[in-house]
Each structure stands twice: as C-alpha cells, then as structure tokens.
C-alpha cells in the first residue's frame, strides 16, 4: 500500500481510521492504533495464531462499540468467516472498517446499544471494590462487592494478584446518592476452612435471615463456596464452620424465583478452577475444552430450605447458539468464563456472565431457571482492566447494571471500583448493549 514518506506510521493509521470512522473518539483511535502495533510486535512469536485471533476479536469489539452498527450476532459471524478465510493478518482493520461502514451507512445497524453520553464515575471510592452483587432489601439497594487490596506478591493468569481478605457491605437509599460503607462484615481470619482469595460474593434473604455467600481457597488451595448469616442485610455475618458440601469453584450468584425456590449459579475458569472438576473430583491437570467441543459450565444447584446446603447435585447449564448448538470451547467471545448472574424480566430468565479473555458481559435466556439457555447478545462491552463482572437489579421501576472497572487506580487490574448505570431493554426483550466508553 502506498504511504507518503513524510507521514509517520501512527498518523497514517489514524488517517485510515478517521476515513472509515469519521466520528471515532481520540481514546478509541489510541486503543485501535495500540492494538495494531501490538499485533505487529507479536507477529514473530510461536502462538501467533491465538494472539492474532484474540487481537482480531478485540479490535472488532472496539470498532463495533464505536460505530454502533454491528450487532452481537454479526460480530460472531465476522469472526467465524475471517477465521475460515484466514483473514486475520494485515487487512483486519480494513475489513472491519468496510463491514462496519456498509452496515452503518445503509442503516441496517440494530438499535440495540445504549452509549453513555459521558463517563460514569466510580460509585464506591473510599476503598477499592469489585464484583458488585446488588439487591433490594427493605426498599434500599445493598451492594455486596469484593474488597480489592494492593497485596499482590505474584501476578499471573490464575489471578494470584486478587488476594482479598475481607468484605464490606454498602447501601443506598436512593439511586444517585453516595453509598454508605457499613465497614468490614467478614474477615478471612474468622473463616475456619478458608486460607486465601476472598473473591466475588453474593447475598440472599429468606425466612428472616440474610445469607452471604463467598468463594475462597480452602486449606488445600481448592476454591470452595462458604456461607455466613446475619439478621441484618448490612451484616456483620457469622460464617458456618465449613464450606457448602459439594461446592467448588467461584462466583456464587443466588437467585430466588417467584415460587420461592432458590438456586445458586457458580463457576469460573482458570484461577476459578472450574475446568479441574469432573464428576465431583478435582484434577489439577485438567484443561477446559477447546475447538468444537461444547464449552464448560456454569453450574446450578437448588438451595435447601435453610439456604445453607445444596438440595440437588450441581448440574452444568447448557448455553446454546441460535441454531440450538452448544456454544463451543473456542468461541471465546460467547463461552462462559465466570461472573454468573441471574435475573427475571417479564417471565424470562436472563443468565448473564463474563466471557473472561474477551472481557465482555453477555447474556442468554430461557423459560426455565436451569436452562438450557440461548445466547442473545452483549450486555457490557470491555471496561478498563482485565476482569468484567456485574449484577442486574430492578429498583423503583428502573433496571440497573452494577459493574466495575479500574478508573480509580488508573488501570491497575486488581484495584477496581464499582460503578452503576441504567440498563434498557428493546421491545423484543433483548438488552441494549452498554458501551462503557
Ligand atoms: O475478584 C476476583 C475475581 O475477578 C472474581 O471472582 C471474578 O469474577 C473476577 O471479577
């Protein structure tokens, strides 16, 4: 391709982006050019295919987020076609640009995205906080987040840098007010069975008691899920002497259906260890399926009436594509990774989750709480930081997405802050994708 000798590569590249994306913001241009140059750097490494594929997906997400013109389904179609055609090298941006432009210019883009007009500010600022599980109890919003700390001796793919040791609870009387920090409600030193890593928690209410669910490593370094109780939603919580029998992995989310039955959804790959469990046995060497094999998890179990144990053996939930085929292990932009959440909207069950290494919150729906679920689209595009984790709650007639990013720490992955933004549905029940800018 001809390039004027006096124009630097970055300016030249920026020019191409602006040509195809006239409205693209400075930040997006920066991100896209960074990805472009990163891709050039990795060209000589041995796992070039994997890296380029993941680069390609990220690039499409950024481009579509900016253009508001490519739906979730077409994203996956583009990825599949590009992979088949091996078009994942030098012309990626051009391809994306042309597809996005044609789709946008012809007005075929779906009105399924809600763009924030200005950046959402961190909601909790007195401590670092993440993985917010929000619930409405007694007419107030209660937030049960992880409490991030800067105690990272090691930083690795298994998330050893997320070395959290306690939990705080927050409440808000009204949306738009500063959440009240109720202080520490549970500390790892008071949990007999746990050794480290107090990750994403959740809470539930039944028969006059509040239940606080949390994952942590047991003394053997295996993730289990514990429960602690209180008479008040703001805690403090008293832990049970042992973890929930039969529990494993991370990110519990407890949903109580309109008939009063409660279910726990849970699981997470890599550091979350879900792939290491087969038939109730832990095997440290097990890896998640790749290629065309169905992806793993999440798991669901019915809770007993006292909410302290599972009333049924955890079952793996199926997440299917629009044709009824299971989402596959290599479909990284749609397969389950971690961060389960369940909510019900107009009699439909919405299971939402993080795609992990593609950094999105996506969702699938069903007419039953245990599935099978059909993949429907993206709830939240990637935020600043590696992890993406959320909850969805209705409060005073509006729906809200609680999530986190790394704004306060200026991008440190394990020092996150909770945010909230309104969530909207389309008339067909699909969720408008949120672009966090
Ligand atoms: O906060 C630790 C872990 O990071 C959570 O359990 C995951 O969902 C991810 O957000």
Short mmCIF file of N, CA and C in Angstrom, two decimals, residues 284-385:
data_model
loop_
_atom_site.label_atom_id
_atom_site.label_comp_id
_atom_site.label_asym_id
_atom_site.label_seq_id
_atom_site.Cartn_x
_atom_site.Cartn_y
_atom_site.Cartn_z
N UNK A 284 -5.96 -31.31 39.15
CA UNK A 284 -5.24 -30.06 38.89
C UNK A 284 -4.74 -29.96 37.45
N UNK A 285 -4.64 -31.09 36.75
CA UNK A 285 -4.09 -31.06 35.38
C UNK A 285 -5.16 -30.83 34.30
N UNK A 286 -6.43 -30.91 34.67
CA UNK A 286 -7.50 -30.78 33.65
C UNK A 286 -7.51 -29.40 33.03
N UNK A 287 -7.76 -29.35 31.72
CA UNK A 287 -7.86 -28.07 31.00
C UNK A 287 -9.28 -27.94 30.42
N UNK A 288 -9.69 -26.69 30.13
CA UNK A 288 -11.01 -26.51 29.54
C UNK A 288 -11.02 -27.01 28.09
N UNK A 289 -12.20 -27.47 27.58
CA UNK A 289 -12.24 -27.95 26.20
C UNK A 289 -11.98 -26.81 25.22
N UNK A 290 -11.37 -27.17 24.11
CA UNK A 290 -11.11 -26.17 23.08
C UNK A 290 -11.65 -26.69 21.76
N UNK A 291 -11.56 -25.91 20.72
CA UNK A 291 -12.03 -26.36 19.41
C UNK A 291 -13.54 -26.47 19.38
N UNK A 292 -14.05 -27.54 18.74
CA UNK A 292 -15.51 -27.61 18.54
C UNK A 292 -16.24 -28.33 19.67
N UNK A 293 -15.54 -28.74 20.72
CA UNK A 293 -16.24 -29.37 21.86
C UNK A 293 -17.07 -28.32 22.60
N UNK A 294 -18.21 -28.74 23.16
CA UNK A 294 -19.02 -27.76 23.90
C UNK A 294 -18.22 -27.14 25.04
N UNK A 295 -18.42 -25.85 25.25
CA UNK A 295 -17.74 -25.15 26.35
C UNK A 295 -18.26 -25.67 27.69
N UNK A 296 -17.52 -25.41 28.75
CA UNK A 296 -17.95 -25.84 30.09
C UNK A 296 -18.90 -24.85 30.73
N UNK A 297 -19.56 -25.34 31.77
CA UNK A 297 -20.31 -24.58 32.76
C UNK A 297 -21.27 -23.58 32.22
N UNK A 298 -21.83 -22.77 33.07
CA UNK A 298 -21.72 -22.69 34.52
C UNK A 298 -22.48 -23.84 35.20
N UNK A 299 -22.46 -23.84 36.53
CA UNK A 299 -23.22 -24.84 37.29
C UNK A 299 -24.39 -24.18 38.00
N UNK A 300 -25.43 -25.01 38.23
CA UNK A 300 -26.56 -24.53 39.03
C UNK A 300 -26.95 -25.63 40.02
N UNK A 301 -27.31 -25.22 41.24
CA UNK A 301 -27.82 -26.17 42.23
C UNK A 301 -28.99 -25.52 42.96
N UNK A 302 -30.01 -26.32 43.27
CA UNK A 302 -31.13 -25.84 44.08
C UNK A 302 -30.65 -25.70 45.51
N UNK A 303 -31.07 -24.64 46.21
CA UNK A 303 -30.66 -24.48 47.61
C UNK A 303 -31.69 -25.16 48.51
N UNK A 304 -31.20 -25.70 49.63
CA UNK A 304 -32.11 -26.29 50.61
C UNK A 304 -32.93 -25.17 51.28
N UNK A 305 -33.98 -25.54 52.01
CA UNK A 305 -34.83 -24.52 52.63
C UNK A 305 -34.07 -23.63 53.59
N UNK A 306 -33.06 -24.21 54.28
CA UNK A 306 -32.31 -23.36 55.22
C UNK A 306 -31.20 -22.57 54.52
N UNK A 307 -31.07 -22.70 53.23
CA UNK A 307 -30.13 -21.93 52.40
C UNK A 307 -28.65 -22.19 52.74
N UNK A 308 -28.39 -23.24 53.50
CA UNK A 308 -27.01 -23.50 53.93
C UNK A 308 -26.35 -24.62 53.15
N UNK A 309 -27.15 -25.40 52.43
CA UNK A 309 -26.60 -26.53 51.67
C UNK A 309 -27.28 -26.61 50.30
N UNK A 310 -26.72 -27.45 49.43
CA UNK A 310 -27.37 -27.70 48.14
C UNK A 310 -28.44 -28.78 48.33
N UNK A 311 -29.61 -28.55 47.76
CA UNK A 311 -30.66 -29.56 47.82
C UNK A 311 -30.55 -30.50 46.63
N UNK A 312 -29.75 -30.12 45.63
CA UNK A 312 -29.55 -31.00 44.48
C UNK A 312 -28.09 -30.93 44.08
N UNK A 313 -27.63 -32.00 43.41
CA UNK A 313 -26.24 -32.01 42.93
C UNK A 313 -26.07 -30.91 41.87
N UNK A 314 -24.96 -30.15 41.91
CA UNK A 314 -24.79 -29.12 40.88
C UNK A 314 -24.80 -29.72 39.46
N UNK A 315 -25.56 -29.09 38.60
CA UNK A 315 -25.67 -29.53 37.19
C UNK A 315 -25.06 -28.47 36.30
N UNK A 316 -24.39 -28.93 35.23
CA UNK A 316 -23.85 -27.95 34.30
C UNK A 316 -24.96 -27.42 33.40
N UNK A 317 -24.99 -26.12 33.22
CA UNK A 317 -26.02 -25.48 32.39
C UNK A 317 -25.55 -25.46 30.94
N UNK A 318 -26.46 -25.72 30.00
CA UNK A 318 -26.11 -25.62 28.57
C UNK A 318 -26.41 -24.22 28.07
N UNK A 319 -25.46 -23.68 27.34
CA UNK A 319 -25.71 -22.40 26.65
C UNK A 319 -25.59 -22.70 25.15
N UNK A 320 -26.69 -22.44 24.44
CA UNK A 320 -26.78 -22.82 23.03
C UNK A 320 -26.75 -21.59 22.14
N UNK A 321 -26.37 -21.78 20.88
CA UNK A 321 -26.47 -20.66 19.94
C UNK A 321 -27.88 -20.61 19.36
N UNK A 322 -28.12 -19.69 18.45
CA UNK A 322 -29.47 -19.50 17.89
C UNK A 322 -29.97 -20.75 17.16
N UNK A 323 -29.04 -21.61 16.69
CA UNK A 323 -29.44 -22.83 15.98
C UNK A 323 -29.63 -24.01 16.90
N UNK A 324 -29.45 -23.79 18.21
CA UNK A 324 -29.63 -24.88 19.16
C UNK A 324 -28.38 -25.71 19.39
N UNK A 325 -27.25 -25.27 18.84
CA UNK A 325 -25.99 -26.00 19.06
C UNK A 325 -25.26 -25.41 20.27
N UNK A 326 -24.58 -26.28 21.05
CA UNK A 326 -23.86 -25.74 22.21
C UNK A 326 -22.77 -24.76 21.79
N UNK A 327 -22.62 -23.70 22.57
CA UNK A 327 -21.50 -22.77 22.34
C UNK A 327 -20.22 -23.58 22.56
N UNK A 328 -19.25 -23.42 21.66
CA UNK A 328 -18.07 -24.29 21.74
C UNK A 328 -16.95 -23.68 22.58
N UNK A 329 -16.00 -24.56 22.95
CA UNK A 329 -14.89 -24.14 23.81
C UNK A 329 -14.03 -23.05 23.21
N UNK A 330 -13.92 -23.01 21.87
CA UNK A 330 -13.04 -21.99 21.28
C UNK A 330 -13.80 -20.72 20.91
N UNK A 331 -15.08 -20.68 21.24
CA UNK A 331 -15.88 -19.48 20.92
C UNK A 331 -15.72 -18.47 22.07
N UNK A 332 -14.51 -17.94 22.19
CA UNK A 332 -14.18 -17.11 23.37
C UNK A 332 -15.04 -15.87 23.55
N UNK A 333 -15.68 -15.41 22.51
CA UNK A 333 -16.48 -14.20 22.69
C UNK A 333 -17.89 -14.52 23.18
N UNK A 334 -18.23 -15.85 23.29
CA UNK A 334 -19.57 -16.19 23.79
C UNK A 334 -19.56 -17.24 24.89
N UNK A 335 -18.44 -17.96 25.04
CA UNK A 335 -18.49 -19.06 26.00
C UNK A 335 -18.40 -18.51 27.44
N UNK A 336 -18.98 -19.28 28.37
CA UNK A 336 -18.98 -18.90 29.78
C UNK A 336 -17.55 -18.93 30.33
N UNK A 337 -17.20 -17.88 31.09
CA UNK A 337 -15.88 -17.87 31.75
C UNK A 337 -16.05 -17.74 33.26
N UNK A 338 -16.82 -16.73 33.73
CA UNK A 338 -17.05 -16.53 35.17
C UNK A 338 -18.15 -15.49 35.36
N UNK A 339 -18.39 -15.08 36.63
CA UNK A 339 -19.30 -13.97 36.94
C UNK A 339 -20.77 -14.26 36.58
N UNK A 340 -21.32 -15.35 37.09
CA UNK A 340 -22.73 -15.67 36.84
C UNK A 340 -23.65 -14.63 37.48
N UNK A 341 -24.76 -14.34 36.79
CA UNK A 341 -25.83 -13.57 37.40
C UNK A 341 -27.15 -14.00 36.77
N UNK A 342 -28.19 -14.08 37.58
CA UNK A 342 -29.50 -14.46 37.04
C UNK A 342 -30.50 -13.37 37.43
N UNK A 343 -31.33 -12.94 36.46
CA UNK A 343 -32.48 -12.10 36.81
C UNK A 343 -33.64 -12.50 35.90
N UNK A 344 -34.81 -12.10 36.33
CA UNK A 344 -36.02 -12.47 35.58
C UNK A 344 -36.66 -11.18 35.09
N UNK A 345 -37.00 -11.14 33.81
CA UNK A 345 -37.66 -9.96 33.25
C UNK A 345 -38.83 -10.47 32.40
N UNK A 346 -40.04 -10.02 32.76
CA UNK A 346 -41.25 -10.45 32.03
C UNK A 346 -41.30 -11.98 31.83
N UNK A 347 -41.14 -12.73 32.90
CA UNK A 347 -41.24 -14.19 32.88
C UNK A 347 -40.13 -14.92 32.14
N UNK A 348 -39.14 -14.19 31.66
CA UNK A 348 -37.99 -14.85 31.00
C UNK A 348 -36.79 -14.80 31.95
N UNK A 349 -36.04 -15.90 31.97
CA UNK A 349 -34.84 -15.98 32.82
C UNK A 349 -33.64 -15.51 32.01
N UNK A 350 -32.93 -14.54 32.54
CA UNK A 350 -31.75 -13.98 31.88
C UNK A 350 -30.52 -14.41 32.67
N UNK A 351 -29.69 -15.24 32.04
CA UNK A 351 -28.44 -15.63 32.68
C UNK A 351 -27.32 -14.82 32.02
N UNK A 352 -26.62 -14.01 32.82
CA UNK A 352 -25.54 -13.19 32.25
C UNK A 352 -24.22 -13.58 32.88
N UNK A 353 -23.13 -13.34 32.14
CA UNK A 353 -21.82 -13.83 32.59
C UNK A 353 -20.70 -13.12 31.85
N UNK A 354 -19.50 -13.32 32.38
CA UNK A 354 -18.32 -12.73 31.74
C UNK A 354 -17.70 -13.74 30.78
N UNK A 355 -17.20 -13.22 29.64
CA UNK A 355 -16.51 -14.09 28.69
C UNK A 355 -15.01 -14.14 28.96
N UNK A 356 -14.58 -13.56 30.07
CA UNK A 356 -13.19 -13.68 30.52
C UNK A 356 -12.18 -13.05 29.60
N UNK A 357 -11.49 -13.88 28.81
CA UNK A 357 -10.39 -13.35 28.00
C UNK A 357 -10.85 -12.51 26.82
N UNK A 358 -12.17 -12.39 26.58
CA UNK A 358 -12.65 -11.39 25.61
C UNK A 358 -13.37 -10.25 26.33
N UNK A 359 -13.41 -10.33 27.67
CA UNK A 359 -13.71 -9.18 28.54
C UNK A 359 -15.11 -8.58 28.41
N UNK A 360 -16.09 -9.39 28.02
CA UNK A 360 -17.45 -8.82 27.89
C UNK A 360 -18.40 -9.45 28.90
N UNK A 361 -19.49 -8.75 29.19
CA UNK A 361 -20.62 -9.36 29.89
C UNK A 361 -21.66 -9.64 28.80
N UNK A 362 -22.04 -10.91 28.68
CA UNK A 362 -23.02 -11.31 27.67
C UNK A 362 -24.18 -12.00 28.36
N UNK A 363 -25.25 -12.33 27.63
CA UNK A 363 -26.38 -12.98 28.29
C UNK A 363 -27.05 -14.00 27.38
N UNK A 364 -27.76 -14.91 28.05
CA UNK A 364 -28.51 -15.96 27.36
C UNK A 364 -29.85 -16.07 28.10
N UNK A 365 -30.90 -16.48 27.38
CA UNK A 365 -32.22 -16.51 28.03
C UNK A 365 -32.85 -17.90 27.94
N UNK A 366 -33.83 -18.11 28.84
CA UNK A 366 -34.53 -19.40 28.88
C UNK A 366 -35.91 -19.17 29.50
N UNK A 367 -36.80 -20.16 29.32
CA UNK A 367 -38.08 -20.07 30.03
C UNK A 367 -38.03 -20.89 31.31
N UNK A 368 -36.83 -21.42 31.62
CA UNK A 368 -36.66 -22.17 32.88
C UNK A 368 -35.41 -21.66 33.60
N UNK A 369 -35.38 -21.67 34.93
CA UNK A 369 -34.20 -21.14 35.64
C UNK A 369 -32.96 -22.00 35.47
N UNK A 370 -33.14 -23.26 35.08
CA UNK A 370 -31.99 -24.15 34.93
C UNK A 370 -31.61 -24.38 33.45
N UNK A 371 -32.26 -23.66 32.57
CA UNK A 371 -31.92 -23.75 31.15
C UNK A 371 -32.56 -24.95 30.47
N UNK A 372 -32.06 -25.31 29.26
CA UNK A 372 -30.94 -24.69 28.54
C UNK A 372 -31.21 -23.22 28.17
N UNK A 373 -30.14 -22.46 28.05
CA UNK A 373 -30.22 -21.04 27.72
C UNK A 373 -29.76 -20.81 26.29
N UNK A 374 -30.35 -19.82 25.65
CA UNK A 374 -29.94 -19.46 24.28
C UNK A 374 -29.21 -18.12 24.32
N UNK A 375 -28.04 -18.11 23.74
CA UNK A 375 -27.22 -16.89 23.71
C UNK A 375 -27.99 -15.76 23.00
N UNK A 376 -28.00 -14.56 23.60
CA UNK A 376 -28.76 -13.45 22.99
C UNK A 376 -27.90 -12.24 22.62
N UNK A 377 -26.80 -11.98 23.34
CA UNK A 377 -26.02 -10.79 22.96
C UNK A 377 -25.16 -10.26 24.08
N UNK A 378 -24.66 -9.04 23.85
CA UNK A 378 -23.71 -8.42 24.78
C UNK A 378 -24.45 -7.44 25.70
N UNK A 379 -24.19 -7.54 26.99
CA UNK A 379 -24.74 -6.55 27.94
C UNK A 379 -23.77 -5.39 28.07
N UNK A 380 -22.49 -5.70 28.27
CA UNK A 380 -21.49 -4.66 28.55
C UNK A 380 -20.22 -4.97 27.77
N UNK A 381 -19.76 -3.97 27.02
CA UNK A 381 -18.50 -4.12 26.28
C UNK A 381 -17.33 -4.04 27.26
N UNK A 382 -16.10 -4.38 26.83
CA UNK A 382 -14.97 -4.39 27.77
C UNK A 382 -14.79 -3.06 28.48
N UNK A 383 -14.43 -3.17 29.76
CA UNK A 383 -14.17 -1.98 30.59
C UNK A 383 -12.64 -1.85 30.76
N UNK A 384 -12.21 -0.78 31.40
CA UNK A 384 -10.77 -0.66 31.71
C UNK A 384 -10.41 -1.75 32.70
N UNK A 385 -9.36 -2.52 32.42
CA UNK A 385 -8.96 -3.61 33.31
C UNK A 385 -9.30 -4.95 32.68
#
